[in-house]
Amino acid sequence: MASYYSMMRVVGGTDAQPGSWPWIVSIQVPWRRGTGHICGGTLISPQWVLTAAHCFINATYVEMWRIVVGASSLLQMGPEVEVRNIKRLVTHEYYNNRSQRNDIALLELDQPVQCSYYIQLACVPDGSLRVSELSPCYISGWGAMEEGSKIRPAILQEALVHLIDNHICNSSQWYAGAVRNTNLCAGYQQGGIDTCQGDSGGPLVCKDRTANYYWLVGVTSWGTGCGRAHQPGIYTSTQHYYDWILFHMSTPQEASWRWGHLFSASGPFQKPRPIPTQSARPMRCPYPRHKLMEFFSGVQQLLHVLKGRKT
């Protein structure tokens, strides 16, 4: 990767409470030193993780890598943690490792995970969501906590960030046009809080102001340095890849799971709680309104056809 872009880590964050971000996963290479952690990812179905394509540049023996789900500390993992291997890696077919265009990838796990208080699924928005109206937003990860440091925190770090308009991020004193419309820019003008090396592929989530759940709006992608002024983190915007994600997840099993989830009384989703001092019930991701309209319109047409056959 060109030196202009750096893999990301949380700078200026704090220790996250266990269960605060129940969809974040640690992607690990077992033969590396320490925990083997190299990137983050987000669980979006019982068998699929969304992450960044650049985590897999020159990757080998990917089927032997570990996906750690439900952990807070990577050094002391309790019985709530589940570990899986990678069955299949799907990187975006037009990913460019120089420009970081289309920096998104999917991992199919070798076995589904079991949802619990510590393991939940994130809500991926479609194109109809107005992401700019969401607040607050959070980043999280196990990356190093300052630029250039090789020391990694044992405990998951979290930090509050603000979405920054792409026009501002593309101004001459910031990223000078390098940010695309398929990216989100988040952090602070003055710097100090940011994602950095080791947090690549991890989640940027923002709360829906009208309801009690968060959206997975971004995948940690690139940035200049860590926590620098006018150089906030740049994220792959998940809503721009909604159809791509669904297409590559659309096995018959996943399709039946999604439809079953739509009509279930309670789904396996849960809002993140930066400080989980109260109990919270699992929550369903809202199904896109236009998809519901298409479905019910199709049902109505089918009923008309069946009624016509009977008469």
Short mmCIF file of C-alpha atoms in Angstrom, two decimals:
data_model
loop_
_atom_site.label_atom_id
_atom_site.label_comp_id
_atom_site.label_asym_id
_atom_site.label_seq_id
_atom_site.Cartn_x
_atom_site.Cartn_y
_atom_site.Cartn_z
CA MET A 1 0.00 0.00 0.00
CA ALA A 2 1.27 3.48 -0.80
CA SER A 3 2.63 5.41 2.16
CA TYR A 4 -0.07 8.07 1.70
CA TYR A 5 -2.58 5.60 3.08
CA SER A 6 -2.15 4.00 6.49
CA MET A 7 -4.03 1.06 7.95
CA MET A 8 -6.13 2.24 10.83
CA ARG A 9 -6.27 2.05 14.67
CA VAL A 10 -8.26 3.79 17.44
CA VAL A 11 -6.44 6.83 18.85
CA GLY A 12 -7.86 8.77 21.80
CA GLY A 13 -10.38 6.08 22.71
CA THR A 14 -11.35 4.39 25.96
CA ASP A 15 -11.84 0.77 27.06
CA ALA A 16 -15.17 -0.60 25.86
CA GLN A 17 -17.36 -2.52 28.30
CA PRO A 18 -17.95 -6.22 27.41
CA GLY A 19 -20.95 -6.51 25.11
CA SER A 20 -20.90 -2.85 24.08
CA TRP A 21 -20.23 -3.57 20.41
CA PRO A 22 -21.46 -7.14 19.99
CA TRP A 23 -20.91 -7.33 16.22
CA ILE A 24 -17.22 -6.42 16.04
CA VAL A 25 -14.83 -9.29 15.22
CA SER A 26 -11.07 -9.68 15.34
CA ILE A 27 -9.48 -11.06 12.18
CA GLN A 28 -6.32 -12.92 13.14
CA VAL A 29 -3.38 -14.67 11.49
CA PRO A 30 -2.49 -17.51 13.92
CA TRP A 31 1.23 -17.63 13.13
CA ARG A 32 1.79 -13.93 13.89
CA ARG A 33 3.15 -12.77 17.25
CA GLY A 34 0.83 -12.02 20.14
CA THR A 35 -2.86 -12.38 19.43
CA GLY A 36 -2.31 -12.40 15.67
CA HIS A 37 -4.84 -9.59 15.25
CA ILE A 38 -4.46 -7.71 11.96
CA CYS A 39 -7.89 -6.22 11.17
CA GLY A 40 -11.40 -5.74 12.45
CA GLY A 41 -14.67 -6.72 10.85
CA THR A 42 -18.41 -6.66 11.47
CA LEU A 43 -20.80 -9.57 11.78
CA ILE A 44 -23.78 -8.88 9.47
CA SER A 45 -25.31 -12.37 9.40
CA PRO A 46 -24.66 -15.57 11.39
CA GLN A 47 -22.16 -16.67 8.75
CA TRP A 48 -20.88 -13.45 7.10
CA VAL A 49 -18.45 -10.72 8.17
CA LEU A 50 -18.04 -7.37 6.40
CA THR A 51 -14.51 -5.94 6.36
CA ALA A 52 -11.96 -4.08 4.19
CA ALA A 53 -10.40 -5.52 1.05
CA HIS A 54 -6.97 -4.06 1.84
CA CYS A 55 -6.66 -6.41 4.84
CA PHE A 56 -6.05 -9.24 2.37
CA ILE A 57 -3.37 -7.79 0.09
CA ASN A 58 -0.87 -10.62 -0.49
CA ALA A 59 -2.79 -12.80 1.98
CA THR A 60 -1.95 -16.52 2.04
CA TYR A 61 -3.68 -19.54 3.57
CA VAL A 62 -6.74 -17.43 4.37
CA GLU A 63 -8.73 -20.55 5.26
CA MET A 64 -6.44 -20.94 8.29
CA TRP A 65 -7.04 -17.41 9.62
CA ARG A 66 -9.20 -16.98 12.74
CA ILE A 67 -12.31 -14.87 13.21
CA VAL A 68 -12.85 -14.13 16.91
CA VAL A 69 -16.43 -13.11 17.73
CA GLY A 70 -17.87 -11.80 21.00
CA ALA A 71 -14.55 -10.78 22.59
CA SER A 72 -13.63 -7.67 24.55
CA SER A 73 -10.13 -8.71 25.62
CA LEU A 74 -8.09 -10.66 23.08
CA LEU A 75 -5.79 -11.98 25.81
CA GLN A 76 -8.43 -13.34 28.19
CA MET A 77 -11.28 -14.76 26.15
CA GLY A 78 -14.17 -16.24 28.11
CA PRO A 79 -16.81 -18.86 27.24
CA GLU A 80 -18.91 -16.20 25.48
CA VAL A 81 -16.33 -15.98 22.68
CA GLU A 82 -16.71 -18.01 19.48
CA VAL A 83 -13.88 -18.68 17.03
CA ARG A 84 -14.37 -19.53 13.37
CA ASN A 85 -12.25 -20.01 10.27
CA ILE A 86 -12.79 -18.46 6.86
CA LYS A 87 -14.62 -20.61 4.34
CA ARG A 88 -14.59 -18.02 1.56
CA LEU A 89 -13.13 -14.56 0.95
CA VAL A 90 -14.95 -12.22 -1.46
CA THR A 91 -13.11 -8.98 -2.22
CA HIS A 92 -14.73 -6.35 -4.42
CA GLU A 93 -13.94 -7.14 -8.04
CA TYR A 94 -12.94 -3.51 -8.71
CA TYR A 95 -10.90 -2.91 -5.57
CA ASN A 96 -7.83 -0.76 -6.26
CA ASN A 97 -5.02 -1.02 -3.70
CA ARG A 98 -3.46 2.28 -4.77
CA SER A 99 -6.50 4.53 -4.55
CA GLN A 100 -8.40 2.30 -2.06
CA ARG A 101 -11.43 2.54 -4.34
CA ASN A 102 -14.04 -0.15 -3.49
CA ASP A 103 -12.21 -1.11 -0.29
CA ILE A 104 -14.73 -3.70 0.90
CA ALA A 105 -14.77 -7.47 1.36
CA LEU A 106 -16.95 -10.25 2.72
CA LEU A 107 -15.86 -13.28 4.71
CA GLU A 108 -18.01 -16.40 4.80
CA LEU A 109 -17.39 -18.30 8.04
CA ASP A 110 -16.92 -22.06 8.09
CA GLN A 111 -19.79 -22.37 10.59
CA PRO A 112 -22.54 -19.93 11.68
CA VAL A 113 -22.13 -18.24 15.05
CA GLN A 114 -24.73 -18.38 17.81
CA CYS A 115 -26.14 -14.98 18.76
CA SER A 116 -26.02 -14.03 22.45
CA TYR A 117 -25.67 -10.95 24.67
CA TYR A 118 -22.06 -10.67 23.44
CA ILE A 119 -22.65 -11.67 19.80
CA GLN A 120 -25.14 -9.72 17.68
CA LEU A 121 -25.58 -8.70 14.06
CA ALA A 122 -25.12 -5.19 12.67
CA CYS A 123 -27.71 -3.36 10.57
CA VAL A 124 -26.52 -2.51 7.03
CA PRO A 125 -28.40 0.46 5.50
CA ASP A 126 -29.69 0.62 1.96
CA GLY A 127 -29.47 3.70 -0.24
CA SER A 128 -32.60 5.34 1.15
CA LEU A 129 -31.07 6.07 4.58
CA ARG A 130 -29.93 9.67 5.16
CA VAL A 131 -26.65 8.90 6.85
CA SER A 132 -25.77 12.57 7.37
CA GLU A 133 -28.72 12.88 9.78
CA LEU A 134 -27.49 10.09 12.09
CA SER A 135 -25.87 10.89 15.44
CA PRO A 136 -23.93 10.00 17.56
CA CYS A 137 -21.34 7.87 15.76
CA TYR A 138 -18.73 5.52 17.21
CA ILE A 139 -15.57 3.73 16.09
CA SER A 140 -14.05 0.70 17.80
CA GLY A 141 -11.13 -1.68 17.47
CA TRP A 142 -8.02 -3.33 18.90
CA GLY A 143 -5.46 -1.30 16.97
CA ALA A 144 -2.53 0.65 18.43
CA MET A 145 -3.49 3.81 20.28
CA GLU A 146 -1.02 6.27 18.79
CA GLU A 147 0.60 6.81 15.42
CA GLY A 148 3.72 4.71 14.88
CA SER A 149 3.24 2.58 17.99
CA LYS A 150 3.57 -1.19 17.77
CA ILE A 151 1.90 -1.68 21.15
CA ARG A 152 -1.68 -2.94 20.85
CA PRO A 153 -4.33 -2.68 23.58
CA ALA A 154 -5.62 -5.91 25.08
CA ILE A 155 -9.08 -4.40 25.58
CA LEU A 156 -11.36 -3.25 22.77
CA GLN A 157 -11.21 0.54 22.37
CA GLU A 158 -14.15 2.80 21.49
CA ALA A 159 -14.45 6.49 20.64
CA LEU A 160 -17.12 9.01 19.72
CA VAL A 161 -16.61 10.69 16.32
CA HIS A 162 -18.53 13.11 14.12
CA LEU A 163 -19.39 12.68 10.46
CA ILE A 164 -17.68 15.39 8.41
CA ASP A 165 -19.05 16.52 5.05
CA ASN A 166 -17.04 15.08 2.15
CA HIS A 167 -16.75 18.55 0.58
CA ILE A 168 -14.86 19.71 3.67
CA CYS A 169 -12.69 16.57 3.69
CA ASN A 170 -11.85 17.17 0.03
CA SER A 171 -10.72 20.77 0.53
CA SER A 172 -7.12 21.72 -0.22
CA GLN A 173 -5.95 21.72 3.42
CA TRP A 174 -7.53 18.32 4.05
CA TYR A 175 -7.53 15.46 1.50
CA ALA A 176 -7.56 17.60 -1.68
CA GLY A 177 -10.13 15.59 -3.64
CA ALA A 178 -9.04 12.05 -2.66
CA VAL A 179 -12.33 11.26 -0.86
CA ARG A 180 -14.98 9.71 -3.12
CA ASN A 181 -18.75 9.69 -2.91
CA THR A 182 -18.50 6.03 -1.86
CA ASN A 183 -16.55 7.13 1.23
CA LEU A 184 -17.51 8.66 4.56
CA CYS A 185 -15.28 11.04 6.48
CA ALA A 186 -15.45 10.91 10.30
CA GLY A 187 -13.42 12.31 13.17
CA TYR A 188 -12.55 15.84 14.29
CA GLN A 189 -11.13 18.89 12.53
CA GLN A 190 -8.52 19.27 15.28
CA GLY A 191 -7.64 15.56 15.26
CA GLY A 192 -6.84 13.68 18.46
CA ILE A 193 -9.46 10.92 18.05
CA ASP A 194 -9.24 8.60 15.08
CA THR A 195 -8.95 5.06 13.77
CA CYS A 196 -5.49 3.78 12.87
CA GLN A 197 -3.36 0.67 12.19
CA GLY A 198 -5.05 -2.56 13.27
CA ASP A 199 -8.59 -1.15 13.08
CA SER A 200 -8.90 -1.51 9.32
CA GLY A 201 -12.11 -3.24 8.30
CA GLY A 202 -13.82 -2.43 11.60
CA PRO A 203 -17.16 -0.67 12.06
CA LEU A 204 -18.25 2.94 12.00
CA VAL A 205 -21.76 2.92 13.51
CA CYS A 206 -24.24 5.78 13.92
CA LYS A 207 -27.43 5.96 15.92
CA ASP A 208 -30.80 6.47 14.26
CA ARG A 209 -32.27 9.60 15.89
CA THR A 210 -35.84 8.35 15.48
CA ALA A 211 -35.35 4.87 16.95
CA ASN A 212 -33.30 2.85 19.40
CA TYR A 213 -30.76 1.19 17.12
CA TYR A 214 -27.50 1.90 15.31
CA TRP A 215 -26.57 1.54 11.63
CA LEU A 216 -23.31 0.13 10.29
CA VAL A 217 -22.55 3.06 7.99
CA GLY A 218 -18.84 2.60 7.35
CA VAL A 219 -15.93 0.17 7.09
CA THR A 220 -12.61 1.57 8.31
CA SER A 221 -10.49 2.09 5.21
CA TRP A 222 -7.69 4.69 5.11
CA GLY A 223 -6.30 8.00 6.30
CA THR A 224 -3.11 10.03 6.57
CA GLY A 225 -1.44 9.29 9.88
CA CYS A 226 -3.52 8.84 13.02
CA GLY A 227 -5.39 11.59 14.81
CA ARG A 228 -3.83 14.41 12.79
CA ALA A 229 -5.60 17.74 12.35
CA HIS A 230 -7.55 18.00 9.07
CA GLN A 231 -6.80 14.32 8.36
CA PRO A 232 -9.75 12.35 9.77
CA GLY A 233 -10.46 8.69 9.08
CA ILE A 234 -11.95 7.68 5.74
CA TYR A 235 -14.49 4.84 5.63
CA THR A 236 -16.10 2.80 2.89
CA SER A 237 -19.79 3.77 2.86
CA THR A 238 -21.76 0.56 3.32
CA GLN A 239 -25.04 1.89 1.86
CA HIS A 240 -23.32 2.36 -1.51
CA TYR A 241 -22.49 -1.37 -1.50
CA TYR A 242 -25.82 -2.64 -0.16
CA ASP A 243 -26.74 -4.47 -3.39
CA TRP A 244 -23.20 -5.85 -3.78
CA ILE A 245 -23.35 -7.24 -0.24
CA LEU A 246 -26.75 -8.86 -0.76
CA PHE A 247 -25.71 -10.33 -4.11
CA HIS A 248 -22.65 -12.09 -2.70
CA MET A 249 -24.52 -13.30 0.38
CA SER A 250 -27.45 -14.62 -1.63
CA THR A 251 -27.12 -18.35 -1.19
CA PRO A 252 -30.49 -20.12 -0.75
CA GLN A 253 -29.74 -20.53 2.96
CA GLU A 254 -29.00 -16.83 3.47
CA ALA A 255 -32.07 -15.81 1.47
CA SER A 256 -34.34 -18.00 3.60
CA TRP A 257 -32.69 -16.67 6.77
CA ARG A 258 -33.33 -13.05 5.71
CA TRP A 259 -37.00 -13.65 4.92
CA GLY A 260 -37.48 -15.64 8.10
CA HIS A 261 -35.85 -12.85 10.06
CA LEU A 262 -38.15 -10.26 8.44
CA PHE A 263 -41.30 -11.92 9.75
CA SER A 264 -39.97 -13.20 13.08
CA ALA A 265 -41.37 -11.76 16.29
CA SER A 266 -37.94 -10.86 17.59
CA GLY A 267 -34.69 -10.82 15.67
CA PRO A 268 -31.07 -11.32 16.74
CA PHE A 269 -30.08 -7.65 16.56
CA GLN A 270 -29.09 -5.51 19.49
CA LYS A 271 -28.10 -1.87 19.76
CA PRO A 272 -24.53 -1.18 20.90
CA ARG A 273 -24.22 0.31 24.35
CA PRO A 274 -21.06 2.35 24.93
CA ILE A 275 -21.61 1.90 28.69
CA PRO A 276 -24.05 -1.02 29.06
CA THR A 277 -25.35 -0.27 32.55
CA GLN A 278 -28.93 -1.31 31.77
CA SER A 279 -30.32 -4.46 30.27
CA ALA A 280 -31.37 -4.17 26.63
CA ARG A 281 -33.52 -6.54 24.63
CA PRO A 282 -32.37 -7.76 21.22
CA MET A 283 -33.61 -5.60 18.36
CA ARG A 284 -34.37 -6.26 14.72
CA CYS A 285 -32.83 -4.26 11.91
CA PRO A 286 -35.58 -2.30 10.15
CA TYR A 287 -36.22 -3.76 6.72
CA PRO A 288 -35.90 -1.16 3.89
CA ARG A 289 -39.31 0.37 3.24
CA HIS A 290 -39.09 0.16 -0.54
CA LYS A 291 -38.23 -3.55 -0.31
CA LEU A 292 -41.34 -4.12 1.79
CA MET A 293 -43.45 -2.19 -0.73
CA GLU A 294 -42.06 -4.31 -3.58
CA PHE A 295 -42.80 -7.50 -1.63
CA PHE A 296 -46.39 -6.60 -0.73
CA SER A 297 -47.03 -5.35 -4.27
CA GLY A 298 -45.87 -8.74 -5.55
CA VAL A 299 -48.15 -10.52 -3.07
CA GLN A 300 -51.07 -8.39 -4.19
CA GLN A 301 -50.42 -9.22 -7.86
CA LEU A 302 -50.16 -12.90 -7.02
CA LEU A 303 -53.52 -12.78 -5.18
CA HIS A 304 -55.15 -11.15 -8.22
CA VAL A 305 -53.78 -13.91 -10.47
CA LEU A 306 -55.00 -16.65 -8.11
CA LYS A 307 -58.41 -14.99 -7.82
CA GLY A 308 -58.67 -14.85 -11.61
CA ARG A 309 -57.90 -18.55 -11.91
CA LYS A 310 -60.63 -19.45 -9.40
CA THR A 311 -63.29 -17.53 -11.31
#
